[in-house]
Amino acid sequence: MDVSTSEFHALVQYMDVMIPAFSPKGGYLTLQASSTMHTALENHVSILATRAMWEAYPHIRGMPSILRPASLTEMEAIGLLRGARISSERPDVNFGLLNSHELEEPGSCMGPSEFCDDVRDMLRRGWKRTPEEWYQHLEDLKVLNDHLLTRSYVEGYTPSQADVGVYTSVGSAPDASQYPHAARWYKHIASYAQEHETLPGDKEAGLKLFAAGASGAAAPAAAAADDDDIDLFGSDDEEEDPEAEAEKK
């Protein structure tokens, strides 16, 4: 069924998770961009993604998406995320032993250790993203992009742990069309991936950038509130000084 762009946006707004229907033979991972991804992000709907999708759409990594292990189908992942018990015919995997309420129980996952670790990571993060999480994610990207307008690094003139801390916190490559300076910086810091552990400095120093941005955004609002208490021209409702009134007469 064909729907218009506005109808599709309205439909997405009612979703709590987006499951991209990419055919293995289609070109949405290699040849062309999917409008579904952009629409989900615009409407603050988390995306159930695979690592292949992360590679094709790096800006959905981190908070905006849920990483689905390749061993799980979409419906198996959604079932586990919502606490269901999933049956499996595969001899090396037992989904019946694994659900979100028994995540850390010994023997809660029967299968390859890498598979179990991936499933546990998916379940720990969950599938819900609050409006506050979306707002903070977008605000952090804006603060970072503005900060890097005239800088190559978060702090100083060479890569440091301050960059690594922010890089890890951001979690994915920012959309270059909206955050060009942050996207440029992210790609540059990613090229130092093998050296992240040995770079000098302090990770927490970089994360202070976001705290400063949040307080800076709050300052104008507080100043505006203070201005409301200042009456530059007086008020007709204020009591007049009796002595001043007598002089007028």
Coordinates of C-alpha atoms in Angstrom, one line a residue:
M1 CA 0.0 0.0 0.0
D2 CA 1.4 3.4 -1.0
V3 CA 1.3 6.2 1.5
S4 CA 2.3 9.8 1.3
T5 CA 5.3 11.3 3.1
S6 CA 3.0 13.0 5.6
E7 CA 1.0 9.8 6.2
F8 CA 4.2 7.9 6.7
H9 CA 5.5 10.4 9.3
A10 CA 2.2 10.3 11.1
L11 CA 2.4 6.5 11.2
V12 CA 5.9 6.4 12.5
Q13 CA 5.0 8.9 15.3
Y14 CA 2.8 6.1 16.9
M15 CA 5.7 3.5 16.9
D16 CA 7.8 2.7 19.8
V17 CA 10.4 0.9 17.7
M18 CA 11.2 0.9 14.0
I19 CA 12.1 -2.4 12.3
P20 CA 13.7 -1.7 8.9
A21 CA 12.5 -4.2 6.3
F22 CA 15.7 -4.4 4.2
S23 CA 15.8 -7.3 1.7
P24 CA 19.2 -9.0 1.5
K25 CA 19.0 -8.4 -2.2
G26 CA 18.1 -4.8 -1.9
G27 CA 20.4 -1.8 -2.1
Y28 CA 19.6 0.0 1.1
L29 CA 22.8 -1.2 2.7
T30 CA 25.1 -0.5 -0.2
L31 CA 23.6 1.6 -3.0
Q32 CA 21.0 4.0 -1.7
A33 CA 19.9 5.6 1.6
S34 CA 16.7 4.6 3.3
S35 CA 14.2 7.3 4.2
T36 CA 12.9 5.0 6.9
M37 CA 16.0 5.6 9.0
H38 CA 15.8 9.4 8.7
T39 CA 12.1 9.4 9.4
A40 CA 12.5 7.3 12.6
L41 CA 15.2 9.7 13.9
E42 CA 13.1 12.7 13.1
N43 CA 10.3 11.3 15.1
H44 CA 12.5 10.1 17.9
V45 CA 11.7 6.4 17.4
S46 CA 14.5 3.9 18.2
I47 CA 15.6 1.6 15.4
L48 CA 16.2 -2.2 15.7
A49 CA 19.4 -2.5 13.8
T50 CA 22.1 -5.0 13.0
R51 CA 25.8 -4.4 12.7
A52 CA 25.5 -4.2 8.9
M53 CA 23.0 -1.4 9.3
W54 CA 25.4 0.3 11.7
E55 CA 28.1 0.1 9.0
A56 CA 25.7 1.6 6.3
Y57 CA 24.2 4.2 8.6
P58 CA 26.8 5.1 11.2
H59 CA 24.8 8.0 12.6
I60 CA 22.2 5.6 14.1
R61 CA 24.7 3.9 16.4
G62 CA 24.4 4.4 20.2
M63 CA 21.3 5.8 21.8
P64 CA 19.0 6.0 18.7
S65 CA 19.2 2.3 18.0
I66 CA 19.0 -1.2 19.5
L67 CA 21.7 -3.6 18.3
R68 CA 20.1 -6.9 17.3
P69 CA 22.5 -9.9 17.3
A70 CA 22.6 -11.4 13.8
S71 CA 21.6 -14.8 15.3
L72 CA 18.2 -13.4 16.3
T73 CA 15.4 -12.7 13.9
E74 CA 13.5 -9.4 14.4
M75 CA 10.6 -11.1 16.1
E76 CA 12.8 -13.1 18.4
A77 CA 14.6 -9.9 19.4
I78 CA 11.3 -8.0 20.0
G79 CA 9.9 -10.9 22.0
L80 CA 13.0 -11.1 24.3
L81 CA 13.0 -7.3 24.7
R82 CA 9.4 -7.4 25.9
G83 CA 10.0 -10.3 28.3
A84 CA 8.6 -13.2 26.2
R85 CA 10.1 -16.7 26.2
I86 CA 11.2 -17.6 22.7
S87 CA 11.4 -21.2 21.5
S88 CA 14.1 -22.3 19.1
E89 CA 14.8 -25.4 17.0
R90 CA 18.5 -24.7 17.0
P91 CA 20.3 -27.2 19.1
D92 CA 23.0 -24.8 20.3
V93 CA 20.7 -22.0 21.4
N94 CA 17.9 -22.1 24.0
F95 CA 15.9 -18.9 24.1
G96 CA 13.5 -20.5 26.6
L97 CA 16.1 -20.0 29.3
L98 CA 16.7 -16.4 28.5
N99 CA 14.4 -13.4 29.2
S100 CA 14.8 -9.9 30.5
H101 CA 13.9 -10.9 34.1
E102 CA 16.5 -13.6 34.4
L103 CA 19.3 -11.8 32.6
E104 CA 22.2 -12.4 35.0
E105 CA 21.0 -15.8 36.4
P106 CA 23.6 -18.6 36.0
G107 CA 22.7 -20.7 32.9
S108 CA 20.2 -18.1 31.7
C109 CA 21.5 -18.4 28.2
M110 CA 22.5 -21.6 26.5
G111 CA 24.5 -21.0 23.4
P112 CA 27.8 -19.6 22.2
S113 CA 29.3 -17.1 24.7
E114 CA 29.6 -14.3 22.1
F115 CA 25.9 -14.8 21.2
C116 CA 24.9 -14.7 24.9
D117 CA 27.0 -11.6 25.5
D118 CA 25.4 -9.8 22.6
V119 CA 21.9 -10.7 23.7
R120 CA 22.6 -9.6 27.3
D121 CA 23.9 -6.3 26.0
M122 CA 20.7 -5.8 24.0
L123 CA 18.5 -6.6 26.9
R124 CA 20.4 -4.5 29.5
R125 CA 19.8 -1.4 27.3
G126 CA 16.2 -2.2 26.6
W127 CA 14.1 -0.9 23.8
K128 CA 12.6 2.2 25.2
R129 CA 14.1 5.7 24.8
T130 CA 12.5 8.5 26.9
P131 CA 11.9 12.0 25.5
E132 CA 14.5 13.2 27.9
E133 CA 17.1 10.8 26.4
W134 CA 16.4 12.0 22.9
Y135 CA 16.5 15.7 24.0
Q136 CA 19.9 15.2 25.8
H137 CA 21.3 13.2 22.8
L138 CA 20.5 16.0 20.3
E139 CA 21.6 18.8 22.7
D140 CA 24.9 17.1 23.3
L141 CA 25.5 16.8 19.5
K142 CA 24.7 20.5 19.1
V143 CA 27.1 21.5 21.9
L144 CA 29.8 19.4 20.5
N145 CA 29.3 20.7 17.0
D146 CA 29.5 24.3 18.2
H147 CA 32.5 23.6 20.3
L148 CA 34.4 22.1 17.3
L149 CA 33.5 25.0 14.9
T150 CA 37.0 26.5 15.6
R151 CA 38.8 23.5 17.1
S152 CA 40.2 20.2 15.9
Y153 CA 40.1 18.5 19.3
V154 CA 37.9 18.7 22.4
E155 CA 40.8 19.9 24.4
G156 CA 44.3 21.1 23.3
Y157 CA 45.9 20.6 20.0
T158 CA 46.4 16.9 19.8
P159 CA 44.2 13.8 20.4
S160 CA 43.7 13.0 24.1
Q161 CA 41.5 11.1 26.5
A162 CA 39.2 14.1 26.5
D163 CA 38.4 13.2 22.8
V164 CA 38.1 9.5 23.7
G165 CA 35.6 10.2 26.5
V166 CA 33.4 12.3 24.3
Y167 CA 33.8 9.9 21.3
T168 CA 32.6 7.0 23.5
S169 CA 29.7 9.1 25.0
V170 CA 28.5 10.1 21.5
G171 CA 28.5 6.5 20.5
S172 CA 28.0 7.0 16.7
A173 CA 29.1 9.2 13.8
P174 CA 27.0 12.4 13.9
D175 CA 24.9 13.2 10.8
A176 CA 27.3 15.3 8.7
S177 CA 24.4 17.3 7.2
Q178 CA 23.3 18.6 10.6
Y179 CA 26.5 18.4 12.6
P180 CA 29.4 18.8 10.1
H181 CA 32.1 19.8 12.6
A182 CA 31.2 17.0 15.0
A183 CA 31.1 14.5 12.1
R184 CA 34.5 15.6 10.9
W185 CA 36.0 15.3 14.4
Y186 CA 34.4 11.9 15.0
K187 CA 35.9 10.4 11.8
H188 CA 39.3 11.8 12.7
I189 CA 39.2 10.4 16.3
A190 CA 38.0 7.1 14.9
S191 CA 41.2 6.8 12.9
Y192 CA 43.1 6.7 16.3
A193 CA 41.1 3.7 17.5
Q194 CA 44.2 1.6 18.0
E195 CA 45.7 4.3 20.2
H196 CA 42.7 5.2 22.3
E197 CA 43.9 3.4 25.4
T198 CA 47.3 5.1 25.3
L199 CA 46.4 8.7 24.6
P200 CA 47.3 11.1 27.4
G201 CA 44.8 13.1 29.5
D202 CA 41.6 12.5 31.3
K203 CA 38.3 11.2 29.8
E204 CA 36.2 13.2 32.4
A205 CA 37.7 16.4 31.2
G206 CA 36.0 16.0 27.8
L207 CA 32.7 15.1 29.3
K208 CA 32.6 18.4 31.2
L209 CA 31.9 19.9 27.8
F210 CA 28.4 18.6 27.9
A211 CA 27.8 19.8 31.5
A212 CA 29.0 23.2 30.5
G213 CA 26.7 23.3 27.6
A214 CA 23.7 22.3 29.7
S215 CA 24.5 25.0 32.3
G216 CA 25.0 27.5 29.5
A217 CA 21.6 26.7 28.0
A218 CA 20.0 27.1 31.5
A219 CA 21.7 30.5 32.1
P220 CA 19.7 32.5 29.6
A221 CA 16.4 31.1 30.9
A222 CA 17.4 31.9 34.5
A223 CA 18.4 35.4 33.4
A224 CA 15.1 35.9 31.7
A225 CA 13.3 34.8 34.8
D226 CA 15.3 37.3 36.9
D227 CA 14.4 40.1 34.4
D228 CA 10.7 39.4 35.0
D229 CA 11.3 40.6 38.6
I230 CA 12.6 44.0 37.4
D231 CA 10.1 46.7 36.6
L232 CA 12.0 49.4 34.7
F233 CA 9.0 51.7 34.4
G234 CA 7.1 51.1 37.6
S235 CA 3.6 49.7 38.0
D236 CA 0.3 51.5 38.3
D237 CA -0.6 49.0 41.0
E238 CA 2.3 49.9 43.3
E239 CA 1.6 52.0 46.5
E240 CA 2.6 55.6 46.2
D241 CA 4.7 57.3 48.8
P242 CA 2.3 59.4 51.0
E243 CA 4.8 62.2 51.3
A244 CA 5.4 62.4 47.6
E245 CA 1.6 62.5 47.0
A246 CA 1.3 65.4 49.5
E247 CA 4.0 67.4 47.7
K248 CA 2.1 66.9 44.4
K249 CA -1.0 68.5 46.0

